[in-house]
Amino acid sequence: MNDGRINWQKLLCLASSKIMSALAPFIDKRRRLAFVIDDTLILWPFSSKTELLSKIFDHNKKQCLKGYRNLTLGWTDGNTFLPVNFALMSTSNSKNLVGSAPSTTDRRSIAGKRRFQAQQKMSDVAVQLTKQAVSLGVKAQYVLFDSWYSSPKIF
């Protein structure tokens, strides 16, 4: 799991695609296939040296907490839900970083690409995750997301 050379995002997309192709004969043709985009707060309250750990505002508790946001792209037919892609999000604002930021990030490596992706806007990363899933053969007719993600770039 800690190997930075393994492309976990692509692996999850390919595995989900294979599962969906096995499910295809059992899905009613009247069902609408959709991607679902959402994020979840992952708390790391007792860490201080974890790479790219950041202060994140929790809208439910109305306070800043230490952790990451896990951005998830899922697929559903109305009955079944499968995770298709994900990204662990941090912040690009150095004032909100709690953990260390990498001094140099080689964007040619998979780990470097993930570090760079973690510091981008979530709406941009959501588009990237969706494009990657579609390019790897995951099919959907709709994309569902919170109003927070609605921006001209998403549409």
GROMACS .gro file of N, CA and C in nm:
model
  465
    1MET      N    1   0.081  -0.120   0.000
    1MET     CA    2   0.000   0.000   0.000
    1MET      C    3   0.086   0.127   0.000
    2ASN      N    4   0.204   0.122   0.057
    2ASN     CA    5   0.288   0.241   0.067
    2ASN      C    6   0.383   0.258  -0.052
    3ASP      N    7   0.373   0.171  -0.150
    3ASP     CA    8   0.463   0.177  -0.264
    3ASP      C    9   0.420   0.289  -0.358
    4GLY      N   10   0.502   0.391  -0.373
    4GLY     CA   11   0.472   0.506  -0.457
    4GLY      C   12   0.482   0.479  -0.605
    5ARG      N   13   0.526   0.359  -0.643
    5ARG     CA   14   0.540   0.326  -0.785
    5ARG      C   15   0.414   0.262  -0.842
    6ILE      N   16   0.319   0.226  -0.756
    6ILE     CA   17   0.197   0.160  -0.802
    6ILE      C   18   0.089   0.265  -0.824
    7ASN      N   19   0.026   0.261  -0.939
    7ASN     CA   20  -0.079   0.357  -0.972
    7ASN      C   21  -0.212   0.302  -0.920
    8TRP      N   22  -0.242   0.333  -0.794
    8TRP     CA   23  -0.362   0.281  -0.729
    8TRP      C   24  -0.490   0.334  -0.793
    9GLN      N   25  -0.486   0.456  -0.843
    9GLN     CA   26  -0.605   0.512  -0.909
    9GLN      C   27  -0.640   0.431  -1.034
   10LYS      N   28  -0.541   0.404  -1.115
   10LYS     CA   29  -0.565   0.327  -1.238
   10LYS      C   30  -0.607   0.184  -1.205
   11LEU      N   31  -0.545   0.125  -1.104
   11LEU     CA   32  -0.581  -0.011  -1.064
   11LEU      C   33  -0.728  -0.019  -1.021
   12LEU      N   34  -0.773   0.078  -0.941
   12LEU     CA   35  -0.912   0.080  -0.897
   12LEU      C   36  -1.006   0.099  -1.015
   13CYS      N   37  -0.971   0.187  -1.109
   13CYS     CA   38  -1.054   0.209  -1.228
   13CYS      C   39  -1.067   0.082  -1.311
   14LEU      N   40  -0.955   0.015  -1.334
   14LEU     CA   41  -0.957  -0.107  -1.414
   14LEU      C   42  -1.037  -0.219  -1.345
   15ALA      N   43  -1.019  -0.234  -1.214
   15ALA     CA   44  -1.093  -0.336  -1.140
   15ALA      C   45  -1.243  -0.306  -1.144
   16SER      N   46  -1.280  -0.180  -1.125
   16SER     CA   47  -1.422  -0.141  -1.129
   16SER      C   48  -1.480  -0.165  -1.267
   17SER      N   49  -1.403  -0.136  -1.370
   17SER     CA   50  -1.449  -0.158  -1.507
   17SER      C   51  -1.478  -0.305  -1.532
   18LYS      N   52  -1.391  -0.392  -1.484
   18LYS     CA   53  -1.411  -0.537  -1.500
   18LYS      C   54  -1.535  -0.584  -1.424
   19ILE      N   55  -1.554  -0.532  -1.303
   19ILE     CA   56  -1.673  -0.569  -1.224
   19ILE      C   57  -1.799  -0.523  -1.294
   20MET      N   58  -1.797  -0.400  -1.349
   20MET     CA   59  -1.914  -0.347  -1.420
   20MET      C   60  -1.947  -0.429  -1.543
   21SER      N   61  -1.845  -0.474  -1.616
   21SER     CA   62  -1.872  -0.556  -1.734
   21SER      C   63  -1.933  -0.691  -1.695
   22ALA      N   64  -1.895  -0.743  -1.577
   22ALA     CA   65  -1.956  -0.867  -1.528
   22ALA      C   66  -2.100  -0.843  -1.482
   23LEU      N   67  -2.129  -0.722  -1.432
   23LEU     CA   68  -2.265  -0.688  -1.387
   23LEU      C   69  -2.358  -0.649  -1.500
   24ALA      N   70  -2.303  -0.609  -1.614
   24ALA     CA   71  -2.382  -0.553  -1.725
   24ALA      C   72  -2.502  -0.640  -1.766
   25PRO      N   73  -2.488  -0.772  -1.777
   25PRO     CA   74  -2.605  -0.852  -1.819
   25PRO      C   75  -2.721  -0.849  -1.718
   26PHE      N   76  -2.692  -0.813  -1.594
   26PHE     CA   77  -2.794  -0.815  -1.490
   26PHE      C   78  -2.858  -0.679  -1.465
   27ILE      N   79  -2.808  -0.574  -1.530
   27ILE     CA   80  -2.860  -0.439  -1.510
   27ILE      C   81  -2.973  -0.414  -1.609
   28ASP      N   82  -3.086  -0.373  -1.557
   28ASP     CA   83  -3.202  -0.342  -1.640
   28ASP      C   84  -3.167  -0.226  -1.734
   29LYS      N   85  -3.202  -0.238  -1.860
   29LYS     CA   86  -3.169  -0.136  -1.961
   29LYS      C   87  -3.236  -0.002  -1.933
   30ARG      N   88  -3.343  -0.001  -1.852
   30ARG     CA   89  -3.412   0.124  -1.820
   30ARG      C   90  -3.340   0.205  -1.712
   31ARG      N   91  -3.244   0.144  -1.645
   31ARG     CA   92  -3.171   0.213  -1.539
   31ARG      C   93  -3.075   0.315  -1.598
   32ARG      N   94  -3.055   0.422  -1.525
   32ARG     CA   95  -2.961   0.526  -1.565
   32ARG      C   96  -2.830   0.505  -1.491
   33LEU      N   97  -2.722   0.498  -1.565
   33LEU     CA   98  -2.590   0.480  -1.505
   33LEU      C   99  -2.532   0.618  -1.475
   34ALA      N  100  -2.473   0.634  -1.357
   34ALA     CA  101  -2.425   0.767  -1.318
   34ALA      C  102  -2.295   0.757  -1.238
   35PHE      N  103  -2.213   0.860  -1.256
   35PHE     CA  104  -2.099   0.881  -1.168
   35PHE      C  105  -2.147   0.964  -1.049
   36VAL      N  106  -2.090   0.940  -0.933
   36VAL     CA  107  -2.119   1.018  -0.813
   36VAL      C  108  -1.987   1.072  -0.760
   37ILE      N  109  -1.979   1.204  -0.741
   37ILE     CA  110  -1.857   1.267  -0.690
   37ILE      C  111  -1.886   1.323  -0.553
   38ASP      N  112  -1.805   1.287  -0.455
   38ASP     CA  113  -1.821   1.340  -0.319
   38ASP      C  114  -1.688   1.333  -0.246
   39ASP      N  115  -1.678   1.410  -0.140
   39ASP     CA  116  -1.555   1.409  -0.060
   39ASP      C  117  -1.589   1.381   0.086
   40THR      N  118  -1.492   1.324   0.155
   40THR     CA  119  -1.505   1.288   0.295
   40THR      C  120  -1.382   1.338   0.369
   41LEU      N  121  -1.403   1.389   0.487
   41LEU     CA  122  -1.293   1.435   0.571
   41LEU      C  123  -1.230   1.316   0.642
   42ILE      N  124  -1.100   1.302   0.629
   42ILE     CA  125  -1.025   1.198   0.700
   42ILE      C  126  -0.941   1.270   0.805
   43LEU      N  127  -0.972   1.247   0.930
   43LEU     CA  128  -0.904   1.316   1.040
   43LEU      C  129  -0.774   1.246   1.078
   44TRP      N  130  -0.671   1.326   1.102
   44TRP     CA  131  -0.543   1.281   1.155
   44TRP      C  132  -0.508   1.376   1.270
   45PRO      N  133  -0.582   1.373   1.380
   45PRO     CA  134  -0.567   1.476   1.483
   45PRO      C  135  -0.435   1.471   1.560
   46PHE      N  136  -0.370   1.356   1.568
   46PHE     CA  137  -0.252   1.344   1.653
   46PHE      C  138  -0.121   1.345   1.574
   47SER      N  139  -0.128   1.370   1.445
   47SER     CA  140  -0.008   1.375   1.363
   47SER      C  141   0.037   1.519   1.345
   48SER      N  142   0.165   1.536   1.323
   48SER     CA  143   0.215   1.669   1.292
   48SER      C  144   0.323   1.666   1.184
   49LYS      N  145   0.377   1.547   1.154
   49LYS     CA  146   0.484   1.538   1.057
   49LYS      C  147   0.445   1.459   0.932
   50THR      N  148   0.319   1.427   0.919
   50THR     CA  149   0.273   1.352   0.804
   50THR      C  150   0.276   1.441   0.680
   51GLU      N  151   0.326   1.389   0.571
   51GLU     CA  152   0.343   1.467   0.449
   51GLU      C  153   0.210   1.521   0.397
   52LEU      N  154   0.206   1.649   0.368
   52LEU     CA  155   0.091   1.722   0.313
   52LEU      C  156  -0.033   1.722   0.404
   53LEU      N  157  -0.014   1.693   0.532
   53LEU     CA  158  -0.124   1.704   0.628
   53LEU      C  159  -0.162   1.851   0.638
   54SER      N  160  -0.292   1.880   0.642
   54SER     CA  161  -0.333   2.021   0.640
   54SER      C  162  -0.450   2.047   0.735
   55LYS      N  163  -0.468   2.176   0.764
   55LYS     CA  164  -0.585   2.219   0.841
   55LYS      C  165  -0.701   2.233   0.743
   56ILE      N  166  -0.809   2.164   0.773
   56ILE     CA  167  -0.926   2.164   0.685
   56ILE      C  168  -1.047   2.207   0.765
   57PHE      N  169  -1.126   2.298   0.710
   57PHE     CA  170  -1.245   2.345   0.780
   57PHE      C  171  -1.357   2.242   0.763
   58ASP      N  172  -1.409   2.196   0.877
   58ASP     CA  173  -1.522   2.102   0.877
   58ASP      C  174  -1.650   2.184   0.893
   59HIS      N  175  -1.733   2.183   0.790
   59HIS     CA  176  -1.855   2.264   0.791
   59HIS      C  177  -1.959   2.211   0.889
   60ASN      N  178  -1.952   2.084   0.924
   60ASN     CA  179  -2.047   2.028   1.021
   60ASN      C  180  -2.014   2.073   1.163
   61LYS      N  181  -1.885   2.068   1.198
   61LYS     CA  182  -1.843   2.105   1.334
   61LYS      C  183  -1.808   2.252   1.347
   62LYS      N  184  -1.799   2.322   1.234
   62LYS     CA  185  -1.765   2.465   1.231
   62LYS      C  186  -1.628   2.494   1.294
   63GLN      N  187  -1.529   2.411   1.262
   63GLN     CA  188  -1.395   2.432   1.314
   63GLN      C  189  -1.292   2.371   1.219
   64CYS      N  190  -1.167   2.415   1.234
   64CYS     CA  191  -1.057   2.361   1.154
   64CYS      C  192  -1.002   2.237   1.222
   65LEU      N  193  -0.981   2.133   1.144
   65LEU     CA  194  -0.928   2.007   1.195
   65LEU      C  195  -0.810   1.965   1.108
   66LYS      N  196  -0.723   1.881   1.163
   66LYS     CA  197  -0.609   1.830   1.088
   66LYS      C  198  -0.649   1.703   1.014
   67GLY      N  199  -0.615   1.699   0.887
   67GLY     CA  200  -0.646   1.580   0.810
   67GLY      C  201  -0.633   1.601   0.661
   68TYR      N  202  -0.706   1.519   0.588
   68TYR     CA  203  -0.711   1.522   0.442
   68TYR      C  204  -0.857   1.515   0.399
   69ARG      N  205  -0.883   1.546   0.276
   69ARG     CA  206  -1.013   1.520   0.216
   69ARG      C  207  -0.993   1.408   0.116
   70ASN      N  208  -1.078   1.307   0.125
   70ASN     CA  209  -1.075   1.197   0.029
   70ASN      C  210  -1.181   1.223  -0.076
   71LEU      N  211  -1.141   1.258  -0.196
   71LEU     CA  212  -1.232   1.282  -0.306
   71LEU      C  213  -1.256   1.149  -0.375
   72THR      N  214  -1.383   1.109  -0.386
   72THR     CA  215  -1.418   0.979  -0.441
   72THR      C  216  -1.508   0.994  -0.561
   73LEU      N  217  -1.478   0.920  -0.665
   73LEU     CA  218  -1.566   0.908  -0.781
   73LEU      C  219  -1.624   0.768  -0.776
   74GLY      N  220  -1.755   0.760  -0.769
   74GLY     CA  221  -1.822   0.631  -0.766
   74GLY      C  222  -1.911   0.613  -0.887
   75TRP      N  223  -1.958   0.492  -0.908
   75TRP     CA  224  -2.048   0.458  -1.017
   75TRP      C  225  -2.170   0.391  -0.957
   76THR      N  226  -2.288   0.424  -1.008
   76THR     CA  227  -2.410   0.362  -0.958
   76THR      C  228  -2.508   0.338  -1.072
   77ASP      N  229  -2.589   0.235  -1.053
   77ASP     CA  230  -2.702   0.211  -1.143
   77ASP      C  231  -2.833   0.229  -1.069
   78GLY      N  232  -2.826   0.281  -0.949
   78GLY     CA  233  -2.946   0.300  -0.867
   78GLY      C  234  -2.957   0.195  -0.759
   79ASN      N  235  -2.901   0.078  -0.782
   79ASN     CA  236  -2.900  -0.030  -0.683
   79ASN      C  237  -2.760  -0.059  -0.632
   80THR      N  238  -2.665  -0.056  -0.722
   80THR     CA  239  -2.527  -0.091  -0.692
   80THR      C  240  -2.441   0.035  -0.688
   81PHE      N  241  -2.346   0.039  -0.596
   81PHE     CA  242  -2.248   0.148  -0.592
   81PHE      C  243  -2.109   0.088  -0.591
   82LEU      N  244  -2.023   0.136  -0.681
   82LEU     CA  245  -1.884   0.091  -0.685
   82LEU      C  246  -1.792   0.213  -0.683
   83PRO      N  247  -1.690   0.212  -0.598
   83PRO     CA  248  -1.589   0.319  -0.607
   83PRO      C  249  -1.509   0.298  -0.735
   84VAL      N  250  -1.487   0.405  -0.808
   84VAL     CA  251  -1.419   0.396  -0.937
   84VAL      C  252  -1.282   0.463  -0.933
   85ASN      N  253  -1.273   0.576  -0.864
   85ASN     CA  254  -1.148   0.651  -0.860
   85ASN      C  255  -1.145   0.734  -0.732
   86PHE      N  256  -1.028   0.780  -0.694
   86PHE     CA  257  -1.016   0.856  -0.570
   86PHE      C  258  -0.893   0.946  -0.577
   87ALA      N  259  -0.890   1.045  -0.488
   87ALA     CA  260  -0.772   1.130  -0.473
   87ALA      C  261  -0.770   1.179  -0.328
   88LEU      N  262  -0.655   1.174  -0.267
   88LEU     CA  263  -0.637   1.226  -0.133
   88LEU      C  264  -0.595   1.372  -0.147
   89MET      N  265  -0.678   1.464  -0.097
   89MET     CA  266  -0.659   1.606  -0.120
   89MET      C  267  -0.599   1.675   0.002
   90SER      N  268  -0.510   1.770  -0.024
   90SER     CA  269  -0.449   1.851   0.079
   90SER      C  270  -0.481   1.997   0.048
   91THR      N  271  -0.387   2.086   0.069
   91THR     CA  272  -0.406   2.226   0.040
   91THR      C  273  -0.285   2.281  -0.034
   92SER      N  274  -0.306   2.384  -0.112
   92SER     CA  275  -0.193   2.450  -0.177
   92SER      C  276  -0.147   2.571  -0.097
   93ASN      N  277  -0.225   2.610   0.003
   93ASN     CA  278  -0.192   2.724   0.088
   93ASN      C  279  -0.091   2.681   0.194
   94SER      N  280   0.028   2.735   0.192
   94SER     CA  281   0.134   2.692   0.284
   94SER      C  282   0.099   2.725   0.430
   95LYS      N  283   0.012   2.826   0.453
   95LYS     CA  284  -0.027   2.859   0.591
   95LYS      C  285  -0.113   2.749   0.653
   96ASN      N  286  -0.183   2.672   0.570
   96ASN     CA  287  -0.271   2.566   0.621
   96ASN      C  288  -0.204   2.430   0.625
   97LEU      N  289  -0.080   2.421   0.579
   97LEU     CA  290  -0.008   2.293   0.585
   97LEU      C  291   0.042   2.269   0.727
   98VAL      N  292   0.015   2.152   0.780
   98VAL     CA  293   0.065   2.113   0.911
   98VAL      C  294   0.185   2.022   0.892
   99GLY      N  295   0.172   1.926   0.803
   99GLY     CA  296   0.281   1.834   0.775
   99GLY      C  297   0.379   1.895   0.677
  100SER      N  298   0.484   1.822   0.652
  100SER     CA  299   0.588   1.874   0.564
  100SER      C  300   0.543   1.866   0.418
  101ALA      N  301   0.581   1.965   0.343
  101ALA     CA  302   0.560   1.963   0.199
  101ALA      C  303   0.687   1.912   0.135
  102PRO      N  304   0.676   1.834   0.030
  102PRO     CA  305   0.798   1.785  -0.035
  102PRO      C  306   0.878   1.901  -0.093
  103SER      N  307   1.009   1.898  -0.072
  103SER     CA  308   1.093   2.008  -0.119
  103SER      C  309   1.096   2.012  -0.272
  104THR      N  310   1.105   1.896  -0.333
  104THR     CA  311   1.098   1.888  -0.478
  104THR      C  312   1.001   1.777  -0.515
  105THR      N  313   0.921   1.803  -0.612
  105THR     CA  314   0.827   1.702  -0.657
  105THR      C  315   0.851   1.677  -0.805
  106ASP      N  316   0.899   1.557  -0.834
  106ASP     CA  317   0.921   1.517  -0.972
  106ASP      C  318   0.787   1.467  -1.027
  107ARG      N  319   0.726   1.545  -1.113
  107ARG     CA  320   0.593   1.510  -1.164
  107ARG      C  321   0.596   1.398  -1.267
  108ARG      N  322   0.712   1.344  -1.295
  108ARG     CA  323   0.719   1.231  -1.388
  108ARG      C  324   0.688   1.100  -1.317
  109SER      N  325   0.710   1.093  -1.186
  109SER     CA  326   0.682   0.970  -1.112
  109SER      C  327   0.535   0.969  -1.069
  110ILE      N  328   0.484   0.852  -1.040
  110ILE     CA  329   0.344   0.840  -0.996
  110ILE      C  330   0.325   0.911  -0.863
  111ALA      N  331   0.420   0.894  -0.771
  111ALA     CA  332   0.410   0.960  -0.641
  111ALA      C  333   0.413   1.112  -0.657
  112GLY      N  334   0.495   1.163  -0.746
  112GLY     CA  335   0.502   1.306  -0.771
  112GLY      C  336   0.373   1.360  -0.830
  113LYS      N  337   0.313   1.283  -0.920
  113LYS     CA  338   0.185   1.324  -0.979
  113LYS      C  339   0.077   1.330  -0.872
  114ARG      N  340   0.078   1.234  -0.780
  114ARG     CA  341  -0.022   1.232  -0.673
  114ARG      C  342  -0.003   1.349  -0.577
  115ARG      N  343   0.123   1.383  -0.546
  115ARG     CA  344   0.150   1.499  -0.458
  115ARG      C  345   0.102   1.628  -0.524
  116PHE      N  346   0.129   1.641  -0.653
  116PHE     CA  347   0.084   1.760  -0.726
  116PHE      C  348  -0.068   1.765  -0.730
  117GLN      N  349  -0.130   1.651  -0.756
  117GLN     CA  350  -0.276   1.643  -0.763
  117GLN      C  351  -0.340   1.679  -0.628
  118ALA      N  352  -0.277   1.640  -0.518
  118ALA     CA  353  -0.331   1.666  -0.385
  118ALA      C  354  -0.340   1.814  -0.354
  119GLN      N  355  -0.263   1.895  -0.422
  119GLN     CA  356  -0.262   2.038  -0.394
  119GLN      C  357  -0.338   2.120  -0.497
  120GLN      N  358  -0.411   2.055  -0.586
  120GLN     CA  359  -0.492   2.125  -0.684
  120GLN      C  360  -0.633   2.149  -0.628
  121LYS      N  361  -0.713   2.225  -0.701
  121LYS     CA  362  -0.852   2.248  -0.662
  121LYS      C  363  -0.930   2.118  -0.676
  122MET      N  364  -1.022   2.094  -0.582
  122MET     CA  365  -1.099   1.970  -0.586
  122MET      C  366  -1.187   1.961  -0.710
  123SER      N  367  -1.240   2.072  -0.757
  123SER     CA  368  -1.324   2.068  -0.876
  123SER      C  369  -1.241   2.027  -0.999
  124ASP      N  370  -1.117   2.072  -1.007
  124ASP     CA  371  -1.029   2.033  -1.118
  124ASP      C  372  -0.995   1.884  -1.110
  125VAL      N  373  -0.968   1.838  -0.990
  125VAL     CA  374  -0.933   1.696  -0.971
  125VAL      C  375  -1.054   1.608  -1.001
  126ALA      N  376  -1.174   1.653  -0.966
  126ALA     CA  377  -1.295   1.577  -0.996
  126ALA      C  378  -1.309   1.555  -1.147
  127VAL      N  379  -1.279   1.657  -1.225
  127VAL     CA  380  -1.283   1.645  -1.371
  127VAL      C  381  -1.176   1.547  -1.418
  128GLN      N  382  -1.056   1.554  -1.361
  128GLN     CA  383  -0.948   1.462  -1.398
  128GLN      C  384  -0.986   1.317  -1.368
  129LEU      N  385  -1.043   1.293  -1.250
  129LEU     CA  386  -1.081   1.157  -1.212
  129LEU      C  387  -1.188   1.102  -1.306
  130THR      N  388  -1.283   1.187  -1.343
  130THR     CA  389  -1.390   1.143  -1.433
  130THR      C  390  -1.335   1.112  -1.572
  131LYS      N  391  -1.247   1.197  -1.623
  131LYS     CA  392  -1.186   1.173  -1.754
  131LYS      C  393  -1.106   1.044  -1.756
  132GLN      N  394  -1.032   1.020  -1.646
  132GLN     CA  395  -0.952   0.897  -1.639
  132GLN      C  396  -1.042   0.774  -1.638
  133ALA      N  397  -1.151   0.779  -1.563
  133ALA     CA  398  -1.244   0.666  -1.557
  133ALA      C  399  -1.307   0.638  -1.694
  134VAL      N  400  -1.348   0.743  -1.763
  134VAL     CA  401  -1.408   0.726  -1.895
  134VAL      C  402  -1.306   0.670  -1.993
  135SER      N  403  -1.181   0.718  -1.987
  135SER     CA  404  -1.078   0.669  -2.078
  135SER      C  405  -1.042   0.522  -2.052
  136LEU      N  406  -1.068   0.474  -1.931
  136LEU     CA  407  -1.039   0.334  -1.898
  136LEU      C  408  -1.161   0.243  -1.915
  137GLY      N  409  -1.268   0.297  -1.975
  137GLY     CA  410  -1.381   0.212  -2.012
  137GLY      C  411  -1.499   0.212  -1.918
  138VAL      N  412  -1.503   0.298  -1.819
  138VAL     CA  413  -1.618   0.305  -1.729
  138VAL      C  414  -1.724   0.392  -1.796
  139LYS      N  415  -1.846   0.339  -1.807
  139LYS     CA  416  -1.952   0.411  -1.879
  139LYS      C  417  -2.058   0.462  -1.782
  140ALA      N  418  -2.101   0.586  -1.806
  140ALA     CA  419  -2.210   0.647  -1.729
  140ALA      C  420  -2.275   0.754  -1.815
  141GLN      N  421  -2.404   0.776  -1.789
  141GLN     CA  422  -2.478   0.876  -1.867
  141GLN      C  423  -2.489   1.009  -1.793
  142TYR      N  424  -2.475   1.006  -1.661
  142TYR     CA  425  -2.491   1.126  -1.579
  142TYR      C  426  -2.376   1.137  -1.480
  143VAL      N  427  -2.359   1.259  -1.429
  143VAL     CA  428  -2.264   1.283  -1.321
  143VAL      C  429  -2.340   1.356  -1.210
  144LEU      N  430  -2.340   1.300  -1.090
  144LEU     CA  431  -2.410   1.358  -0.975
  144LEU      C  432  -2.306   1.411  -0.877
  145PHE      N  433  -2.331   1.532  -0.823
  145PHE     CA  434  -2.238   1.590  -0.727
  145PHE      C  435  -2.310   1.694  -0.644
  146ASP      N  436  -2.247   1.733  -0.533
  146ASP     CA  437  -2.300   1.839  -0.448
  146ASP      C  438  -2.293   1.972  -0.521
  147SER      N  439  -2.371   2.067  -0.474
  147SER     CA  440  -2.370   2.201  -0.535
  147SER      C  441  -2.234   2.268  -0.517
  148TRP      N  442  -2.155   2.222  -0.419
  148TRP     CA  443  -2.022   2.279  -0.397
  148TRP      C  444  -1.934   2.264  -0.521
  149TYR      N  445  -1.952   2.157  -0.596
  149TYR     CA  446  -1.868   2.129  -0.713
  149TYR      C  447  -1.915   2.202  -0.838
  150SER      N  448  -2.033   2.262  -0.833
  150SER     CA  449  -2.085   2.325  -0.955
  150SER      C  450  -2.006   2.452  -0.988
  151SER      N  451  -1.943   2.447  -1.102
  151SER     CA  452  -1.866   2.560  -1.154
  151SER      C  453  -1.866   2.547  -1.306
  152PRO      N  454  -1.837   2.653  -1.377
  152PRO     CA  455  -1.833   2.645  -1.524
  152PRO      C  456  -1.736   2.538  -1.575
  153LYS      N  457  -1.624   2.518  -1.503
  153LYS     CA  458  -1.525   2.419  -1.547
  153LYS      C  459  -1.582   2.278  -1.539
  154ILE      N  460  -1.661   2.249  -1.435
  154ILE     CA  461  -1.722   2.116  -1.421
  154ILE      C  462  -1.823   2.092  -1.532
  155PHE      N  463  -1.905   2.192  -1.559
  155PHE     CA  464  -2.010   2.174  -1.661
  155PHE      C  465  -1.948   2.165  -1.800
   0.00000   0.00000   0.00000
